Structures are given as C-alpha cells and as structure tokens.
CSV table of C-alpha atoms in Angstrom, one decimal:
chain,number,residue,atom,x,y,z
A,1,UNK,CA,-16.9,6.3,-12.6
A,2,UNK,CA,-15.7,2.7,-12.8
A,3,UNK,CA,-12.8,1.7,-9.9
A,4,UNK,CA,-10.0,-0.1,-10.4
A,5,UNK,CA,-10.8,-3.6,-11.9
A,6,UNK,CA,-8.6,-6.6,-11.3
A,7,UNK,CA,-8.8,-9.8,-13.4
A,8,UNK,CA,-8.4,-12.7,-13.0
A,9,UNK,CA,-9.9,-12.8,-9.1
A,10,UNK,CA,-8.7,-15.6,-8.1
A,11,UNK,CA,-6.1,-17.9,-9.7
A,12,UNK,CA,-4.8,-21.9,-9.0
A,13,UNK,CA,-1.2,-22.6,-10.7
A,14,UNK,CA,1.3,-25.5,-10.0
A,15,UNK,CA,4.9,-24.6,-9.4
A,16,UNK,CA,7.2,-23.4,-12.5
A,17,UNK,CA,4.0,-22.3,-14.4
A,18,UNK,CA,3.7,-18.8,-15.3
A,19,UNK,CA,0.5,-16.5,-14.8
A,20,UNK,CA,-0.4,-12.8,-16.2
A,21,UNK,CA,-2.9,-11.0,-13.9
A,22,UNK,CA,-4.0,-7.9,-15.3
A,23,UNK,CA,-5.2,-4.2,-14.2
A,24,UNK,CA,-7.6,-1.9,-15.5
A,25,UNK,CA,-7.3,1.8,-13.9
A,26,UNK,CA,-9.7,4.4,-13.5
A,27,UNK,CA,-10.5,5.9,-16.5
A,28,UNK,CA,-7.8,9.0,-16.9
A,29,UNK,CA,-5.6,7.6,-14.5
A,30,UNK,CA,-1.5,7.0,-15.9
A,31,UNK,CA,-0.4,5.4,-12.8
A,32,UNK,CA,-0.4,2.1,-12.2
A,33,UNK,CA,1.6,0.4,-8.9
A,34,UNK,CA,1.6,-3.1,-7.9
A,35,UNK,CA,1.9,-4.7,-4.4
A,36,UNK,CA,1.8,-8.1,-3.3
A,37,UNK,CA,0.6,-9.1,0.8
A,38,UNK,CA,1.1,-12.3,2.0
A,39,UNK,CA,0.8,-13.6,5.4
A,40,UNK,CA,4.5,-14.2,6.2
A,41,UNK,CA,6.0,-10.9,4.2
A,42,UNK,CA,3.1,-8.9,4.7
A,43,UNK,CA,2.7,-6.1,2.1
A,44,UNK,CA,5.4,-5.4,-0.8
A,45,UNK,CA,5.9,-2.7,-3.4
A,46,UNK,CA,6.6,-4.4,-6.7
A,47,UNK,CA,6.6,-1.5,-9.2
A,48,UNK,CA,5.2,1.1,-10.5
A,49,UNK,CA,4.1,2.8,-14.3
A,50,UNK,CA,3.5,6.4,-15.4
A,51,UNK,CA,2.7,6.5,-18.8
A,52,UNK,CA,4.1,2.9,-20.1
A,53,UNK,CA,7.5,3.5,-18.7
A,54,UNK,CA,8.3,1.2,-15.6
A,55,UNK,CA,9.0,4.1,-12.8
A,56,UNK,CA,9.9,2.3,-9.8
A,57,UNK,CA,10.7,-1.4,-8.8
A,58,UNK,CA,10.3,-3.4,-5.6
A,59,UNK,CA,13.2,-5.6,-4.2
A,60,UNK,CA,11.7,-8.4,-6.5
A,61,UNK,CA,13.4,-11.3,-8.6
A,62,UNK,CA,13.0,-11.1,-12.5
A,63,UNK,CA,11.0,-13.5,-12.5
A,64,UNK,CA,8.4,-10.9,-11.7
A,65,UNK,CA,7.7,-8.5,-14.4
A,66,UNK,CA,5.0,-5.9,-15.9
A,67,UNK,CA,4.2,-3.6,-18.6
A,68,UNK,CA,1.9,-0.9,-19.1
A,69,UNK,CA,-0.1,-0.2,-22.3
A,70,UNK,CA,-1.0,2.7,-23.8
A,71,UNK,CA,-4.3,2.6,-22.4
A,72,UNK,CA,-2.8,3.0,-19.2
A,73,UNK,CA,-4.0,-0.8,-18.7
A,74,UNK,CA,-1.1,-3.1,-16.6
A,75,UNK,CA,-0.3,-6.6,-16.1
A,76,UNK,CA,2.2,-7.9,-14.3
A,77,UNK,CA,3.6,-11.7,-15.3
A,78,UNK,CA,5.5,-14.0,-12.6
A,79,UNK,CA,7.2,-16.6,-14.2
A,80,UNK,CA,8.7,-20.3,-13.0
A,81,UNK,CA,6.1,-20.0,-9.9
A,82,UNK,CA,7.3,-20.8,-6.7
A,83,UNK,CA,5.2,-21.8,-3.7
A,84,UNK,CA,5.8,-18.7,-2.1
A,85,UNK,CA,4.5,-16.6,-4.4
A,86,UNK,CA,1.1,-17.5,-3.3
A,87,UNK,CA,-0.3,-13.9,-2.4
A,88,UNK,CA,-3.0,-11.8,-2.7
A,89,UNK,CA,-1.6,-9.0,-5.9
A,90,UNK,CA,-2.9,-5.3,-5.4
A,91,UNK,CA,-2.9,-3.2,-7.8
A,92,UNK,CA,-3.8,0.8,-7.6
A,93,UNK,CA,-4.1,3.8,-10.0
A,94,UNK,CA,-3.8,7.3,-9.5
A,95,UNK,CA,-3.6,10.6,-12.0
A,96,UNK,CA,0.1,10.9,-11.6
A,97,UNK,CA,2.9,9.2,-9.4
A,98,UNK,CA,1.9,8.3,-5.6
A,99,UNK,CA,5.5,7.7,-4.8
A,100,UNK,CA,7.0,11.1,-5.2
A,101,UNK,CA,4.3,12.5,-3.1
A,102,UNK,CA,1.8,13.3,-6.0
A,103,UNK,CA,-1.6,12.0,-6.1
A,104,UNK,CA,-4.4,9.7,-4.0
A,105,UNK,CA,-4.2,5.8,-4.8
A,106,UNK,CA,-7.2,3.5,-5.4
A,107,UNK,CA,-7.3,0.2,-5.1
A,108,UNK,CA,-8.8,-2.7,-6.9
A,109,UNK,CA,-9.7,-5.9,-5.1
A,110,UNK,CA,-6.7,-7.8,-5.6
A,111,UNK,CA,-6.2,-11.1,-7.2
A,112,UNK,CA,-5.6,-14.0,-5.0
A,113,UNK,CA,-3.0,-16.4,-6.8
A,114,UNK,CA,-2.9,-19.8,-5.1
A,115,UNK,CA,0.5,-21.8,-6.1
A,116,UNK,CA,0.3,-25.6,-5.5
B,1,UNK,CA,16.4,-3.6,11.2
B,2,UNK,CA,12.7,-2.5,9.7
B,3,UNK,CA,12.4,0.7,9.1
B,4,UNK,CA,8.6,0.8,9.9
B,5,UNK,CA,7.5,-0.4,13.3
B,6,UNK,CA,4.2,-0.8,14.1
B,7,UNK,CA,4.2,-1.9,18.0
B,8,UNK,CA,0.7,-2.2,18.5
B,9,UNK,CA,-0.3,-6.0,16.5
B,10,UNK,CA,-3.9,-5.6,17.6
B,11,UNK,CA,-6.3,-2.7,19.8
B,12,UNK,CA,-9.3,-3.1,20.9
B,13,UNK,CA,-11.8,-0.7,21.6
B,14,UNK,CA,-15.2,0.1,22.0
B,15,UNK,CA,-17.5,2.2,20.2
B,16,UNK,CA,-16.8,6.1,20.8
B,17,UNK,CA,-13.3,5.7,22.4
B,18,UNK,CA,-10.4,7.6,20.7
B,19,UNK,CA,-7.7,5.4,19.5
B,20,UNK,CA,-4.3,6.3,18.7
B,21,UNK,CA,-2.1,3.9,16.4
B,22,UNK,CA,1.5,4.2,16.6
B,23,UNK,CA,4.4,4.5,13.7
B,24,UNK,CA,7.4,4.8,14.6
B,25,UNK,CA,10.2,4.9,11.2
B,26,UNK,CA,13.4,5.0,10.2
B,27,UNK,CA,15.3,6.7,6.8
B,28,UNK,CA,18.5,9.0,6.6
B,29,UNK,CA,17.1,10.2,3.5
B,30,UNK,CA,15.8,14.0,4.2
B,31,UNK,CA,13.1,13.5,1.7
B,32,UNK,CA,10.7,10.9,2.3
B,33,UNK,CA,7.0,10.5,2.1
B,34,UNK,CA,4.7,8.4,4.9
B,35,UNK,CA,1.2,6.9,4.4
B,36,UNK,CA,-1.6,5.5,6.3
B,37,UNK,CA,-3.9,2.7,4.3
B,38,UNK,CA,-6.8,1.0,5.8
B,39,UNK,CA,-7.3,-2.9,4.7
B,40,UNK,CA,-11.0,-3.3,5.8
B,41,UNK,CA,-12.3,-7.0,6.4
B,42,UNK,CA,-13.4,-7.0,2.7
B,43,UNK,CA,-9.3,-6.6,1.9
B,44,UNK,CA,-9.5,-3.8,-0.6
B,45,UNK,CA,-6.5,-1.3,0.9
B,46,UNK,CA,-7.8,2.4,1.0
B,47,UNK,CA,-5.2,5.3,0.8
B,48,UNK,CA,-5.5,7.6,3.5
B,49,UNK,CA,-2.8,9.9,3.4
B,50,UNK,CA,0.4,11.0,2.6
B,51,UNK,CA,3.2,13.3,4.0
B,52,UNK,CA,6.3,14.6,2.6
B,53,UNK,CA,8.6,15.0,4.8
B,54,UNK,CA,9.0,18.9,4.9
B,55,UNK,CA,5.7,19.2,5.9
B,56,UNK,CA,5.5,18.6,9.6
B,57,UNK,CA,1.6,20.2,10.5
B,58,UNK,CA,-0.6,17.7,11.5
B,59,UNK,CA,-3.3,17.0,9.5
B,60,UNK,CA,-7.2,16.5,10.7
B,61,UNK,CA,-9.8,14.7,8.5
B,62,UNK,CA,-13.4,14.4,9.9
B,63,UNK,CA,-12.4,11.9,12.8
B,64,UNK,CA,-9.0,11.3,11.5
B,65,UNK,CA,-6.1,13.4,12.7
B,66,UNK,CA,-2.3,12.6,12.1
B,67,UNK,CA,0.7,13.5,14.0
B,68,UNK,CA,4.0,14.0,12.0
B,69,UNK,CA,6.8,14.4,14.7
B,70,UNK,CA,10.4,14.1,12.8
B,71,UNK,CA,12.1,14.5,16.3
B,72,UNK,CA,11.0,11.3,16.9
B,73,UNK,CA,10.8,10.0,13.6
B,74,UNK,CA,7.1,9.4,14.4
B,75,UNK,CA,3.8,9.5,11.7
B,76,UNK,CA,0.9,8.6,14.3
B,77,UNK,CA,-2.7,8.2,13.5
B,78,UNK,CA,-5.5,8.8,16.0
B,79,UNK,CA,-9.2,8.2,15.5
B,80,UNK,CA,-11.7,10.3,17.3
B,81,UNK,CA,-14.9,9.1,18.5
B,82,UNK,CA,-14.3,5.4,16.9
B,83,UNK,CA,-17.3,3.5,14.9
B,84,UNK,CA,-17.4,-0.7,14.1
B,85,UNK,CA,-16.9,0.8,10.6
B,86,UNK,CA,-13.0,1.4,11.8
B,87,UNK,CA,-12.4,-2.0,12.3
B,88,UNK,CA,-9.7,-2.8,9.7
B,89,UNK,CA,-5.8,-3.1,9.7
B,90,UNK,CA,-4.3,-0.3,9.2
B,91,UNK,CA,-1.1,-0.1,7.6
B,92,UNK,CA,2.1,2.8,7.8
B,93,UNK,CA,4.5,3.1,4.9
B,94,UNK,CA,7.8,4.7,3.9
B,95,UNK,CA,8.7,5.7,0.4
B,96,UNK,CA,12.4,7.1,0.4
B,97,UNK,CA,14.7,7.5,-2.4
B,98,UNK,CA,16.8,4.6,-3.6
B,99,UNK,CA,19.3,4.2,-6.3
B,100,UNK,CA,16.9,7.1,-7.8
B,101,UNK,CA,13.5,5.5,-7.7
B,102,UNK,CA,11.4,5.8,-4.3
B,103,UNK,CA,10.5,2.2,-2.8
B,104,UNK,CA,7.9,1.5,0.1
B,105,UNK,CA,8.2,0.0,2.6
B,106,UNK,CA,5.5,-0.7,4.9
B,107,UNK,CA,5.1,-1.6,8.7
B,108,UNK,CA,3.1,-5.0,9.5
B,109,UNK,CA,0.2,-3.5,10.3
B,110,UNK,CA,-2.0,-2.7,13.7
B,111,UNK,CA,-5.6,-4.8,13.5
B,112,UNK,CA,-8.5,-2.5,15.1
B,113,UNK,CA,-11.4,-3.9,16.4
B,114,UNK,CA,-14.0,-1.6,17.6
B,115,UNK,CA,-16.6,-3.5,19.7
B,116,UNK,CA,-20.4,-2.4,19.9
C-alpha cells in the first residue's frame, strides 16, 4: 500500500506570492491534518479534514487555507507569503479523526517551502 | 505559559541503556488526548501513541513503555534497551478541546542520540 505522498517536495517563492502544496493519503484514508515545523515555532497544527469538511483549525491567519476533495486528496494554499512562513508542511492521513482520540497517523515527507 | 514542557533539549546515551523522556503538561480540560511522535534524522514524524485522558494504564510496546500519571499531569516515555535506530527527536503533544474543535499543541521536542 502506497504512504502518504507530498508534492511539491521542495518549493522557492518570493514574498506576497502564493503557493498550493498538495496531499495524497493512503488509499481509504478520510483524514487529512496538516502541521507546519519550523526552527523558531517548532511544530504547529494547522487543520484538519474528515470527509471534505474542514474539522479542526490551528491558531493560524487566513491567509492559510485548505480543502479536501472528494477523493480524500488535500491541499492547503498560503497566500501573500511572508518570510516566516518558510517551513517544512506535514501532512498525515488516518481512517478516521486523530484528534478526538480515534485512529493512528502517517506521515508523508513534508514539503519544504523556502520564502525569499 | 506552554502547556507542554519538554525539559530534557537533548540525551545522550549509549547503546543498551534505558532512557526515560520526560512530558510534563498542562490543560483544565478533563478530556484531553497526549501523543508521542518520533522525527527521525530522515524528518518524516511517526505517530507513536495516543492517550485519552481517562485511561491512565500504562502502556508497553516491544521496548517502548509509557507512563500516564494525571497527578502530576505527566505522559512520560521510556525506551528499554536503546538501539542507534532510536536516535530521533521525539516530540509530546496535547490535543484538548477548544471553542469545540481539539487543537495540538506540542512540546519542543527532546533530541536522542544513542551512541555505538
């Protein structure tokens, strides 16, 4: 069975451009949570999807946003980039919800989004 | 104040020692969930448990073994007999309720080197 695939890997963008990463979970997974890790704010929930509807959010500006498809497939958009935004972006499926104590997480390899 | 503490920034070890890494968090909530990931060198994270908060046994894995102590709003992790291959940073999270969705939070990790 296929893991969790992240695309694009790795990413250069100037400030106030916008970028769409995307996810692909394992195959029969609904869940889809994001996470961003960076050196100063270490790691950060940013949300989460169960079955295209947006579950939980992370303590994040609008500026960051996602969708889920019907596919169960997730991308997550940042708009007007900032410098600090520079991070590596985790994403993870599971069958159900992780957060409410329901199912095992697996990880893709991130995407590391470089902002200059 | 965080509500995940992680004292120990870095241990070191050598090969077959047991190793005990230390959480230490904070919530009023009385239902909340607590999770160890591992971030190996290669920085894929890997799930490695979760525990509700109503479940206080402790919990033993091959050469993994967790300690849930509410008393002392603990959720240590202890590693038996410990191999290079446990070399990673290992993170402790909280995911309690808030405004009706369940955010994580996670501690700023402790970075395990076993030595040969």
């Amino acid at each position: 069975k296929a893991g969790v695939t992240q695309t694009p890997r790795y990413l250069i963008k100037t400030r106030g451009q916008q970028v769409t990463l995307s996810c692909s979970p394992i195959s029969g997974h609904r869940s889809v949570s994001w996470y961003q890790q960076t050196p100063g704010q270490g790691l950060q929930f940013l949300f989460e999807y169960f079955s295209e509807t947006q579950r939980n959010k992370g303590n994040f500006p609008g500026r960051f946003s996602g969708r889920q498809f019907s596919n169960s497939r997730s991308e997550m958009n940042v708009s007007t980039l900032e410098l600090g935004d520079s991070a590596l972006y985790l994403c993870a499926s599971s069958l159900g919800q992780v957060l409410i104590g329901e199912e095992t997480q697996y990880f893709g390899p991130g995407t590391r989004l470089l902002v200059l | 104040a965080q509500k995940v503490t992680q004292a120990q920034t870095e241990i070191s070890v050598v090969e077959k020692e047991d190793v005990t890494l230390d959480c230490v968090y904070e919530t009023r909530d009385t239902t909340y969930y607590l999770f160890w990931y591992k971030q190996p060198p290669s920085g894929e994270l890997v799930f490695l448990i979760r525990r509700n908060s109503f479940d206080e046994q402790n919990e033993i894995s091959g050469r993994y073994s967790w300690n849930f102590q509410k008393s002392t709003s603990s959720f240590n992790f202890t590693i038996t007999a410990s191999q290079v291959v446990d070399s990673a940073v290992y993170f402790c999270a909280l995911s309690e309720a808030s405004g009706g969705s369940y955010i994580p939070t996670f501690g700023r990790g402790t970075s395990l080197i076993v030595h040969p």
